[in-house]
DNA sequence: TCTTATTTGTTCGTATGTATT
DNA sequence: GAATACATACGAACAAATAAG
């Protein structure tokens, strides 16, 4: 067994060089890389090899390529989503998003809309309802400086949504969870499943990333005090631009259950 | 603007077909795909196009390609790492790993070793020590059915490690945290930062995945009751084969601070 | 050990298609 | 319409890892 590093493929070496140039600011955020024919001449390789090298940077989220225009360096602020346990669930919500983005000097914004859809198999199981039964879904889209950074869709059974009065875009002070609490179904138990997968083409289009570029998917289930699920939220966000933070304090031994 | 879906590239269509065949069991886990020349003839495309299609499946973690041998279908059980807040930090540790793997019908195993290393910039900052000062690192490697699934390295200052007596591989009942508690430095506050990034070549080699295939990196900081950091653990695991679960229960309003 | 066949990895030159300016 | 830029694809060639003899 030989510990000497095998010679790296040209496309990988060129990707390294370009990555380093971006890191050092030779190509500033928002500015284009030299065109493929130019890079092809500079490194004395075929344009196909340059295309593959740039493909590496694309899949890392470092550049955004637009056909007919060029490859542009992204500015990728890493946004931290803090889920502090002892302060309750809403800390990971909209208010915290605002604070975090302003801390980074970015302008937070979002859109919201409400629809009715039949329950998918997965959502039906999580909400403990029949497949195909009617759900109310609140779709939110988050932006940082006009750039899309997160998809968040919350599903509730139509029945519960109507009882709690959250079938309109404006859910009033405290949001959906406060309205649920008003009718005695306030969520108390929370489960959050985090996975990492390639973006679907629809997600990629909205988030302006490559299909198959890694995204975080968070499935957030809120249940009431009788442990009945009341709402499911699916978050999808580009993997390279988020950090998920969880913090908590252990109870002293005696108080644990 | 034209809403008609552009025709998909051939390599992507072929990747879809192969992915579907794997899903349907046409190619069972552990068995090889047909060779590239064979697929090239079947789909009547060049071998370069097949190579690119298989590359898509590689980056998804669906197949493992070994040069000179072929492309083998992976068996990819999704392992859930549960971090239940109310039961304390150790629920995400080794015992929980054992239980989860047996639940999946897999055989859990791990290795452990202890080293001394100088503090890197990042670790030094998290542990609040000087860069380059001596640390004790406990390296653990987790396997499922002999397949590597996780890297976990825990760093402590040498001083503290010696006081607590955790400079050997065997740390005794309850593990490192119990020994820290014995000397009055038991961790109480926990912070966990989850990010998603491409595997480094070293990680890829150990985890038997592609370089740049997405991995979860978890930075876990444990602090004592005076909020002094006592240990930092870095976990690295293949993104496609883990699910991170967090669950908790909200305290009633009155008890929140 | 050496040889040969098989299999994947990379690269080139060339060509064609699509999106933008 | 023309020029520019990126996307995909092919055939050919060679390199590197593996397996069989």
Coordinates of C-alpha atoms (C1' of nucleotides) in Angstrom, one line a residue:
Chain A
X1 CA 0.0 0.0 0.0
X2 CA 1.3 3.3 -1.1
X3 CA 0.7 6.5 0.8
X4 CA 1.7 8.8 -2.0
X5 CA -1.2 10.8 -3.3
X6 CA -2.3 9.6 -6.7
X7 CA -2.1 12.4 -9.3
X8 CA -5.4 14.2 -9.2
X9 CA -7.5 14.5 -12.3
X10 CA -7.1 17.8 -14.1
X11 CA -10.7 18.9 -13.6
X12 CA -10.3 18.4 -9.8
X13 CA -7.0 20.4 -9.7
X14 CA -8.6 23.2 -11.7
X15 CA -11.6 23.2 -9.4
X16 CA -9.2 23.5 -6.5
X17 CA -7.5 26.5 -8.1
X18 CA -10.8 28.3 -8.9
X19 CA -12.1 27.6 -5.4
X20 CA -9.0 29.1 -3.9
X21 CA -9.3 32.1 -6.1
X22 CA -12.9 32.7 -5.0
X23 CA -11.9 32.2 -1.4
X24 CA -9.1 34.8 -1.8
X25 CA -11.4 37.3 -3.5
X26 CA -9.8 37.2 -6.9
X27 CA -13.3 36.6 -8.2
X28 CA -15.6 38.7 -5.9
X29 CA -19.2 37.6 -5.0
X30 CA -21.5 38.5 -7.8
X31 CA -18.8 38.7 -10.5
X32 CA -18.4 36.2 -13.2
X33 CA -15.6 33.7 -13.6
X34 CA -13.7 34.0 -16.9
X35 CA -15.6 32.2 -19.7
X36 CA -15.0 28.6 -20.4
X37 CA -13.0 29.2 -23.6
X38 CA -10.8 31.7 -21.7
X39 CA -10.1 29.2 -18.8
X40 CA -9.6 26.5 -21.5
X41 CA -6.8 28.6 -22.9
X42 CA -5.4 29.6 -19.5
X43 CA -5.0 26.0 -18.3
X44 CA -4.4 24.5 -21.7
X45 CA -7.2 21.9 -21.4
X46 CA -10.3 21.3 -23.4
X47 CA -13.4 23.2 -22.7
X48 CA -15.1 20.0 -21.6
X49 CA -12.6 19.7 -18.7
X50 CA -13.3 23.3 -17.7
X51 CA -17.0 22.6 -17.8
X52 CA -16.5 19.7 -15.4
X53 CA -14.3 21.7 -13.1
X54 CA -16.9 24.4 -12.9
X55 CA -19.5 21.7 -12.3
X56 CA -17.7 20.8 -9.1
X57 CA -18.0 24.4 -7.8
X58 CA -21.7 24.4 -8.8
X59 CA -22.4 21.3 -6.8
X60 CA -20.7 23.0 -3.9
X61 CA -23.0 26.0 -4.2
X62 CA -20.0 28.3 -4.8
X63 CA -21.0 29.5 -8.2
X64 CA -24.3 29.9 -10.0
X65 CA -24.1 29.2 -13.8
X66 CA -26.5 30.8 -16.2
X67 CA -26.5 29.5 -19.7
X68 CA -25.7 32.2 -22.2
X69 CA -24.3 34.5 -19.5
X70 CA -21.6 32.9 -17.5
X71 CA -20.6 31.5 -14.1
X72 CA -21.2 33.9 -11.2
X73 CA -19.7 33.7 -7.8
X74 CA -22.3 33.4 -5.1
X75 CA -22.3 35.2 -1.9
X76 CA -23.1 32.5 0.6
X77 CA -23.8 33.7 4.1
X78 CA -24.3 30.8 6.4
X79 CA -27.5 31.3 8.3
X80 CA -27.9 29.8 11.7
X81 CA -31.3 28.4 12.7
X82 CA -31.4 28.2 16.4
X83 CA -33.8 25.8 18.1
X84 CA -33.4 26.5 21.8
X85 CA -35.3 23.9 23.8
X86 CA -35.9 25.7 27.0
X87 CA -37.6 28.7 25.3
X88 CA -40.1 26.7 23.4
X89 CA -40.7 25.8 19.8
X90 CA -41.3 29.2 18.3
X91 CA -37.7 30.2 18.6
X92 CA -37.0 28.4 15.4
X93 CA -39.7 30.4 13.6
X94 CA -40.1 33.6 11.8
X95 CA -39.0 36.0 14.5
X96 CA -35.7 34.2 15.0
X97 CA -35.2 34.2 11.3
X98 CA -35.6 38.0 11.2
X99 CA -33.1 38.5 14.1
X100 CA -30.5 36.2 12.6
X101 CA -30.6 37.8 9.1
X102 CA -30.3 41.3 10.4
X103 CA -27.4 40.1 12.5
X104 CA -25.7 39.1 9.3
X105 CA -26.6 42.4 7.7
X106 CA -29.1 40.9 5.3
X107 CA -32.7 41.9 4.6
X108 CA -35.2 39.2 5.6
X109 CA -38.5 38.8 3.8
X110 CA -41.1 36.1 3.1
X111 CA -44.3 35.3 1.4
X112 CA -47.2 33.3 2.6
X113 CA -50.2 31.7 1.0
X114 CA -52.9 29.2 2.0
X115 CA -54.2 26.3 0.0
X116 CA -56.3 23.2 0.3
X117 CA -54.7 19.9 -0.8
X118 CA -55.4 16.2 -0.4
X119 CA -53.2 14.4 2.1
X120 CA -50.2 12.6 0.7
X121 CA -49.3 9.2 2.1
X122 CA -46.5 10.6 4.3
X123 CA -48.4 13.6 5.6
X124 CA -51.5 11.5 6.3
X125 CA -49.5 9.1 8.4
X126 CA -47.8 11.9 10.4
X127 CA -51.1 13.7 11.0
X128 CA -52.9 10.4 11.7
X129 CA -55.6 11.0 9.1
X130 CA -56.8 9.2 6.0
X131 CA -54.8 9.4 2.8
X132 CA -56.4 11.9 0.4
X133 CA -58.5 13.7 3.0
X134 CA -58.5 17.4 2.8
X135 CA -55.7 19.4 4.4
X136 CA -55.0 23.1 4.8
X137 CA -51.5 24.0 3.9
X138 CA -49.8 27.2 4.7
X139 CA -46.9 27.8 2.3
X140 CA -44.2 30.2 3.3
X141 CA -41.1 31.2 1.3
X142 CA -38.2 32.9 2.9
X143 CA -35.7 35.2 1.3
X144 CA -32.4 36.9 2.3
X145 CA -31.7 40.0 0.2
X146 CA -34.3 38.8 -2.4
X147 CA -32.5 35.4 -2.6
X148 CA -34.6 32.4 -1.8
X149 CA -33.3 30.5 1.2
X150 CA -36.1 28.3 2.6
X151 CA -39.3 26.6 1.8
X152 CA -41.7 25.9 4.7
X153 CA -45.1 24.2 4.3
X154 CA -47.3 23.6 7.3
X155 CA -50.1 21.0 7.0
X156 CA -53.2 20.8 9.3
X157 CA -56.4 18.9 8.9
X158 CA -59.1 21.1 7.4
X159 CA -61.3 20.4 10.3
X160 CA -58.8 21.6 12.9
X161 CA -57.7 24.5 10.7
X162 CA -61.3 25.8 10.5
X163 CA -62.0 25.3 14.2
X164 CA -58.8 27.2 15.1
X165 CA -59.5 29.9 12.4
X166 CA -56.2 29.5 10.6
X167 CA -57.6 29.2 7.0
X168 CA -56.6 32.7 6.1
X169 CA -53.1 34.0 5.4
X170 CA -53.1 36.2 8.5
X171 CA -53.3 34.0 11.6
X172 CA -53.2 36.9 14.2
X173 CA -50.8 37.5 17.0
X174 CA -48.6 34.5 18.0
X175 CA -49.4 32.7 14.8
X176 CA -51.0 29.3 14.1
X177 CA -49.8 27.7 17.4
X178 CA -51.5 30.4 19.5
X179 CA -54.8 29.8 17.6
X180 CA -54.5 26.1 18.2
X181 CA -53.9 26.8 21.9
X182 CA -57.1 29.0 21.9
X183 CA -59.2 25.9 21.1
X184 CA -57.4 23.7 23.5
X185 CA -55.1 22.0 21.0
X186 CA -52.0 23.9 21.7
X187 CA -48.9 21.9 20.7
X188 CA -46.7 20.7 23.6
X189 CA -44.7 17.8 22.1
X190 CA -42.4 18.4 19.2
X191 CA -40.4 16.1 17.0
X192 CA -38.0 17.2 14.3
X193 CA -36.4 14.8 11.8
X194 CA -33.5 16.2 9.8
X195 CA -32.3 14.6 6.6
X196 CA -30.0 15.5 3.9
X197 CA -30.8 14.7 0.2
X198 CA -30.5 16.0 -3.3
X199 CA -32.9 18.8 -4.3
X200 CA -35.8 17.9 -6.5
X201 CA -36.0 19.8 -9.7
X202 CA -38.8 21.9 -8.4
X203 CA -37.0 22.8 -5.2
X204 CA -33.8 23.5 -7.2
X205 CA -35.7 25.9 -9.5
X206 CA -37.2 27.9 -6.6
X207 CA -34.0 27.9 -4.5
X208 CA -31.9 28.7 -7.5
X209 CA -29.5 25.8 -6.9
X210 CA -28.6 22.7 -8.9
X211 CA -30.9 19.7 -9.0
X212 CA -29.2 17.1 -6.7
X213 CA -27.4 19.8 -4.8
X214 CA -27.7 18.8 -1.1
X215 CA -30.6 20.3 0.9
X216 CA -31.7 19.9 4.5
X217 CA -35.2 18.6 4.8
X218 CA -36.7 19.1 8.3
X219 CA -40.0 17.3 9.2
X220 CA -41.4 19.0 12.2
X221 CA -44.4 17.4 13.9
X222 CA -46.2 19.3 16.7
X223 CA -48.5 17.3 19.0
X224 CA -50.9 18.4 21.7
X225 CA -50.9 17.3 25.4
X226 CA -52.8 14.1 24.5
X227 CA -50.1 13.4 22.0
X228 CA -52.4 13.9 19.0
X229 CA -50.4 15.4 16.1
X230 CA -51.9 18.8 15.2
X231 CA -49.5 20.2 12.6
X232 CA -46.7 19.0 10.3
X233 CA -44.2 21.4 8.8
X234 CA -41.7 20.5 6.1
X235 CA -38.7 22.8 5.7
X236 CA -36.4 22.5 2.7
X237 CA -33.3 24.7 2.6
X238 CA -30.0 24.6 0.7
X239 CA -27.5 22.5 2.7
X240 CA -24.5 24.8 2.1
X241 CA -26.1 27.9 3.5
X242 CA -27.6 26.8 6.8
X243 CA -26.3 25.7 10.2
X244 CA -28.8 24.0 12.5
X245 CA -28.2 24.7 16.1
X246 CA -29.7 22.9 19.0
X247 CA -29.0 23.7 22.6
X248 CA -30.4 22.7 25.9
X249 CA -29.6 22.2 29.5
X250 CA -29.9 18.9 31.4
X251 CA -32.2 18.8 34.3
X252 CA -30.6 17.8 37.6
X253 CA -30.8 14.1 38.1
X254 CA -33.7 14.1 40.6
X255 CA -36.1 16.0 38.4
X256 CA -35.8 13.7 35.3
X257 CA -39.2 12.1 35.2
Chain B
X1 CA -41.3 32.4 -20.7
X2 CA -42.2 29.0 -21.7
X3 CA -43.6 26.5 -19.2
X4 CA -43.0 23.4 -21.3
X5 CA -40.5 21.1 -19.7
X6 CA -37.2 21.0 -21.5
X7 CA -36.2 17.5 -22.7
X8 CA -34.0 15.9 -20.1
X9 CA -30.5 15.1 -20.9
X10 CA -29.8 11.5 -21.7
X11 CA -27.5 10.9 -18.8
X12 CA -30.2 12.1 -16.4
X13 CA -32.9 9.8 -18.1
X14 CA -30.6 6.8 -17.9
X15 CA -29.8 7.6 -14.2
X16 CA -33.6 7.7 -13.6
X17 CA -34.1 4.3 -15.2
X18 CA -31.2 2.7 -13.3
X19 CA -32.4 4.3 -10.0
X20 CA -35.8 2.8 -10.7
X21 CA -34.4 -0.6 -11.4
X22 CA -32.5 -0.6 -8.2
X23 CA -35.6 0.5 -6.3
X24 CA -37.6 -2.3 -7.8
X25 CA -34.9 -4.8 -7.0
X26 CA -33.9 -5.6 -10.5
X27 CA -30.4 -5.0 -9.3
X28 CA -30.3 -6.3 -5.7
X29 CA -28.1 -4.8 -3.0
X30 CA -24.6 -6.1 -3.3
X31 CA -24.9 -7.1 -6.9
X32 CA -23.2 -5.3 -9.7
X33 CA -24.9 -3.2 -12.4
X34 CA -24.2 -4.3 -16.0
X35 CA -20.8 -3.1 -17.2
X36 CA -20.5 0.3 -18.9
X37 CA -20.0 -1.2 -22.3
X38 CA -23.1 -3.3 -21.8
X39 CA -25.3 -0.4 -20.7
X40 CA -23.8 1.6 -23.6
X41 CA -25.1 -1.0 -26.0
X42 CA -28.4 -1.3 -24.3
X43 CA -29.2 2.4 -24.3
X44 CA -27.3 3.1 -27.5
X45 CA -25.3 5.9 -26.1
X46 CA -21.6 6.4 -25.7
X47 CA -19.8 5.0 -22.7
X48 CA -19.0 8.5 -21.4
X49 CA -22.7 9.1 -21.1
X50 CA -23.2 5.9 -19.1
X51 CA -20.3 6.9 -16.9
X52 CA -22.0 10.2 -16.2
X53 CA -25.3 8.5 -15.4
X54 CA -23.7 6.2 -13.0
X55 CA -21.9 9.2 -11.5
X56 CA -25.3 10.6 -10.5
X57 CA -26.1 7.4 -8.6
X58 CA -22.7 7.5 -7.0
X59 CA -23.3 11.0 -5.7
X60 CA -26.6 9.8 -4.3
X61 CA -24.9 7.0 -2.4
X62 CA -26.9 4.4 -4.3
X63 CA -24.0 2.6 -5.9
X64 CA -20.4 2.1 -5.0
X65 CA -18.1 1.9 -7.9
X66 CA -14.8 0.1 -7.8
X67 CA -12.5 0.5 -10.7
X68 CA -11.6 -2.7 -12.5
X69 CA -14.5 -4.4 -10.8
X70 CA -17.8 -2.7 -11.5
X71 CA -20.6 -0.7 -9.9
X72 CA -22.3 -2.3 -7.0
X73 CA -25.6 -1.6 -5.5
X74 CA -25.4 -0.4 -1.9
X75 CA -27.7 -1.5 0.8
X76 CA -28.5 1.8 2.5
X77 CA -30.4 1.4 5.8
X78 CA -31.3 4.8 7.1
X79 CA -30.1 5.0 10.7
X80 CA -31.9 7.3 13.0
X81 CA -29.9 9.2 15.6
X82 CA -32.3 10.2 18.4
X83 CA -31.4 13.1 20.6
X84 CA -34.2 13.2 23.2
X85 CA -33.8 16.2 25.3
X86 CA -35.6 15.3 28.5
X87 CA -33.5 12.1 29.0
X88 CA -30.2 13.9 28.9
X89 CA -27.3 14.0 26.5
X90 CA -26.1 10.4 26.5
X91 CA -29.2 9.3 24.6
X92 CA -27.4 10.2 21.4
X93 CA -24.4 8.1 22.3
X94 CA -23.2 4.6 22.0
X95 CA -26.0 2.8 23.8
X96 CA -28.6 4.4 21.6
X97 CA -26.5 3.5 18.5
X98 CA -26.6 -0.2 19.6
X99 CA -30.3 -0.2 20.1
X100 CA -31.1 1.5 16.8
X101 CA -28.9 -0.8 14.8
X102 CA -30.3 -3.9 16.3
X103 CA -33.7 -2.6 15.6
X104 CA -32.7 -2.4 11.9
X105 CA -31.3 -6.0 12.1
X106 CA -27.8 -4.8 11.7
X107 CA -24.7 -5.6 13.7
X108 CA -23.2 -2.6 15.5
X109 CA -19.5 -2.3 16.3
X110 CA -17.0 0.4 16.9
X111 CA -13.3 1.0 17.6
X112 CA -11.8 3.5 19.9
X113 CA -8.3 5.0 20.4
X114 CA -6.8 7.9 22.3
X115 CA -4.2 10.3 21.0
X116 CA -2.6 13.6 22.0
X117 CA -2.7 16.4 19.4
X118 CA -2.2 20.2 19.4
X119 CA -5.4 22.2 19.3
X120 CA -6.6 23.4 15.9
X121 CA -7.9 26.9 15.6
X122 CA -11.5 25.8 15.7
X123 CA -11.2 23.4 18.5
X124 CA -9.2 25.8 20.6
X125 CA -11.9 28.5 20.2
X126 CA -14.6 26.1 21.2
X127 CA -12.7 24.7 24.2
X128 CA -11.5 28.2 25.1
X129 CA -7.8 27.3 25.2
X130 CA -4.8 28.5 23.3
X131 CA -4.2 27.4 19.7
X132 CA -1.6 24.6 19.6
X133 CA -2.0 23.6 23.3
X134 CA -2.1 19.9 24.0
X135 CA -5.4 18.1 23.8
X136 CA -6.5 14.6 24.3
X137 CA -8.6 13.2 21.5
X138 CA -10.7 10.1 21.8
X139 CA -11.4 8.8 18.3
X140 CA -14.3 6.4 17.7
X141 CA -15.3 4.8 14.5
X142 CA -18.7 3.2 14.2
X143 CA -19.7 0.4 11.9
X144 CA -22.9 -1.3 10.8
X145 CA -22.3 -4.8 9.5
X146 CA -18.6 -4.0 9.0
X147 CA -19.5 -0.9 7.0
X148 CA -18.2 2.4 8.3
X149 CA -21.1 4.7 9.1
X150 CA -19.7 7.4 11.5
X151 CA -16.6 9.2 12.7
X152 CA -16.7 10.7 16.2
X153 CA -13.7 12.5 17.7
X154 CA -13.9 14.0 21.2
X155 CA -11.4 16.6 22.3
X156 CA -10.6 17.6 25.9
X157 CA -7.8 19.7 27.3
X158 CA -4.9 17.4 28.5
X159 CA -5.1 19.0 31.9
X160 CA -8.8 18.1 32.4
X161 CA -8.5 14.7 30.8
X162 CA -5.7 13.8 33.2
X163 CA -7.6 15.1 36.2
X164 CA -10.7 13.1 35.2
X165 CA -8.6 10.1 34.3
X166 CA -9.9 9.7 30.7
X167 CA -6.5 9.4 29.0
X168 CA -7.0 5.7 28.4
X169 CA -9.3 3.9 26.0
X170 CA -11.5 2.5 28.7
X171 CA -13.1 5.3 30.6
X172 CA -15.1 3.1 33.0
X173 CA -18.9 3.0 33.6
X174 CA -20.9 5.9 32.3
X175 CA -18.0 7.0 30.0
X176 CA -16.2 10.3 29.8
X177 CA -19.0 12.4 31.1
X178 CA -19.3 10.4 34.3
X179 CA -15.6 10.8 35.0
X180 CA -15.9 14.6 34.4
X181 CA -18.8 14.7 36.8
X182 CA -16.7 12.8 39.4
X183 CA -14.3 15.8 39.5
X184 CA -17.0 18.4 39.6
X185 CA -16.9 19.2 35.9
X186 CA -19.9 17.3 34.7
X187 CA -21.4 18.7 31.6
X188 CA -24.8 20.3 31.9
X189 CA -25.2 22.7 28.9
X190 CA -25.1 21.3 25.4
X191 CA -24.9 22.8 22.0
X192 CA -25.0 21.0 18.8
X193 CA -24.3 22.6 15.4
X194 CA -25.4 20.5 12.4
X195 CA -24.0 21.3 8.9
X196 CA -24.0 19.6 5.6
X197 CA -21.0 19.7 3.4
X198 CA -19.0 17.6 0.9
X199 CA -16.8 14.8 2.4
X200 CA -13.1 15.5 2.4
X201 CA -11.0 12.9 0.7
X202 CA -9.9 11.4 4.0
X203 CA -13.4 11.1 5.2
X204 CA -14.5 9.7 1.9
X205 CA -11.8 7.0 2.1
X206 CA -12.8 5.9 5.5
X207 CA -16.6 6.1 5.0
X208 CA -16.3 4.4 1.6
X209 CA -18.2 7.2 -0.1
X210 CA -17.3 9.7 -2.9
X211 CA -15.3 12.7 -2.1
X212 CA -17.8 15.6 -2.2
X213 CA -20.7 13.3 -1.4
X214 CA -22.7 15.2 1.3
X215 CA -22.0 14.4 4.9
X216 CA -23.5 15.6 8.1
X217 CA -21.0 17.3 10.4
X218 CA -22.1 17.7 14.0
X219 CA -20.2 19.9 16.4
X220 CA -21.2 19.0 19.9
X221 CA -20.0 21.2 22.7
X222 CA -20.6 20.1 26.4
X223 CA -20.2 22.8 29.1
X224 CA -20.2 22.5 32.9
X225 CA -22.6 24.4 35.3
X226 CA -20.3 27.4 35.2
X227 CA -20.6 27.4 31.4
X228 CA -17.0 26.4 30.8
X229 CA -16.7 24.1 27.8
X230 CA -15.3 20.7 28.9
X231 CA -15.5 18.6 25.7
X232 CA -16.0 19.0 22.0
X233 CA -17.1 16.2 19.8
X234 CA -17.1 16.3 16.0
X235 CA -19.3 13.7 14.3
X236 CA -19.1 13.1 10.5
X237 CA -21.5 10.7 8.9
X238 CA -22.7 10.1 5.3
X239 CA -25.7 12.3 4.7
X240 CA -27.7 9.7 2.8
X241 CA -27.8 7.2 5.5
X242 CA -28.7 9.1 8.6
X243 CA -31.8 10.8 10.0
X244 CA -31.3 13.1 13.0
X245 CA -34.2 13.2 15.3
X246 CA -34.8 15.8 18.0
X247 CA -37.7 15.7 20.3
X248 CA -38.8 17.6 23.3
X249 CA -41.7 18.7 25.4
X250 CA -42.5 22.3 26.2
X251 CA -42.6 23.3 29.8
X252 CA -45.9 24.9 30.9
X253 CA -45.9 28.7 30.5
X254 CA -45.4 29.5 34.1
X255 CA -42.1 27.5 34.5
X256 CA -40.3 29.1 31.6
X257 CA -37.7 31.2 33.4
Chain C
dT1 C1' 5.8 -13.3 -11.5
dC2 C1' 4.3 -12.0 -15.8
dT3 C1' 0.5 -11.5 -19.2
dT4 C1' -3.8 -10.6 -20.8
dA5 C1' -8.6 -9.4 -20.6
dT6 C1' -12.0 -6.7 -18.3
dT7 C1' -13.7 -2.7 -16.2
dT8 C1' -13.8 2.0 -14.8
dG9 C1' -11.6 7.0 -15.0
dT10 C1' -10.2 10.9 -17.5
dT11 C1' -9.3 13.7 -21.5
dC12 C1' -9.4 15.3 -26.1
dG13 C1' -11.3 17.1 -30.5
dT14 C1' -15.4 17.8 -32.6
dA15 C1' -20.3 18.7 -33.2
dT16 C1' -24.8 20.2 -32.1
dG17 C1' -28.2 22.3 -29.1
dT18 C1' -30.0 26.1 -26.1
dA19 C1' -30.1 30.5 -23.7
dT20 C1' -28.7 35.3 -23.6
dT21 C1' -27.2 39.6 -25.4
Chain D
dG1 C1' -29.9 37.6 -37.2
dA2 C1' -25.3 37.2 -35.3
dA3 C1' -22.2 36.6 -31.6
dT4 C1' -21.3 34.7 -27.2
dA5 C1' -21.6 31.4 -23.5
dC6 C1' -22.9 27.2 -21.4
dA7 C1' -24.8 22.0 -22.0
dT8 C1' -24.7 17.6 -23.8
dA9 C1' -23.0 14.0 -26.6
dC10 C1' -20.0 11.0 -29.5
dG11 C1' -15.9 8.4 -30.9
dA12 C1' -11.3 7.6 -29.8
dA13 C1' -7.5 7.1 -26.9
dC14 C1' -4.9 6.1 -22.9
dA15 C1' -4.5 5.3 -17.8
dA16 C1' -5.3 2.6 -13.7
dA17 C1' -7.3 -1.1 -10.9
dT18 C1' -8.7 -5.7 -10.8
dA19 C1' -9.1 -10.6 -11.9
dA20 C1' -7.9 -14.9 -14.3
dG21 C1' -4.5 -17.7 -16.2

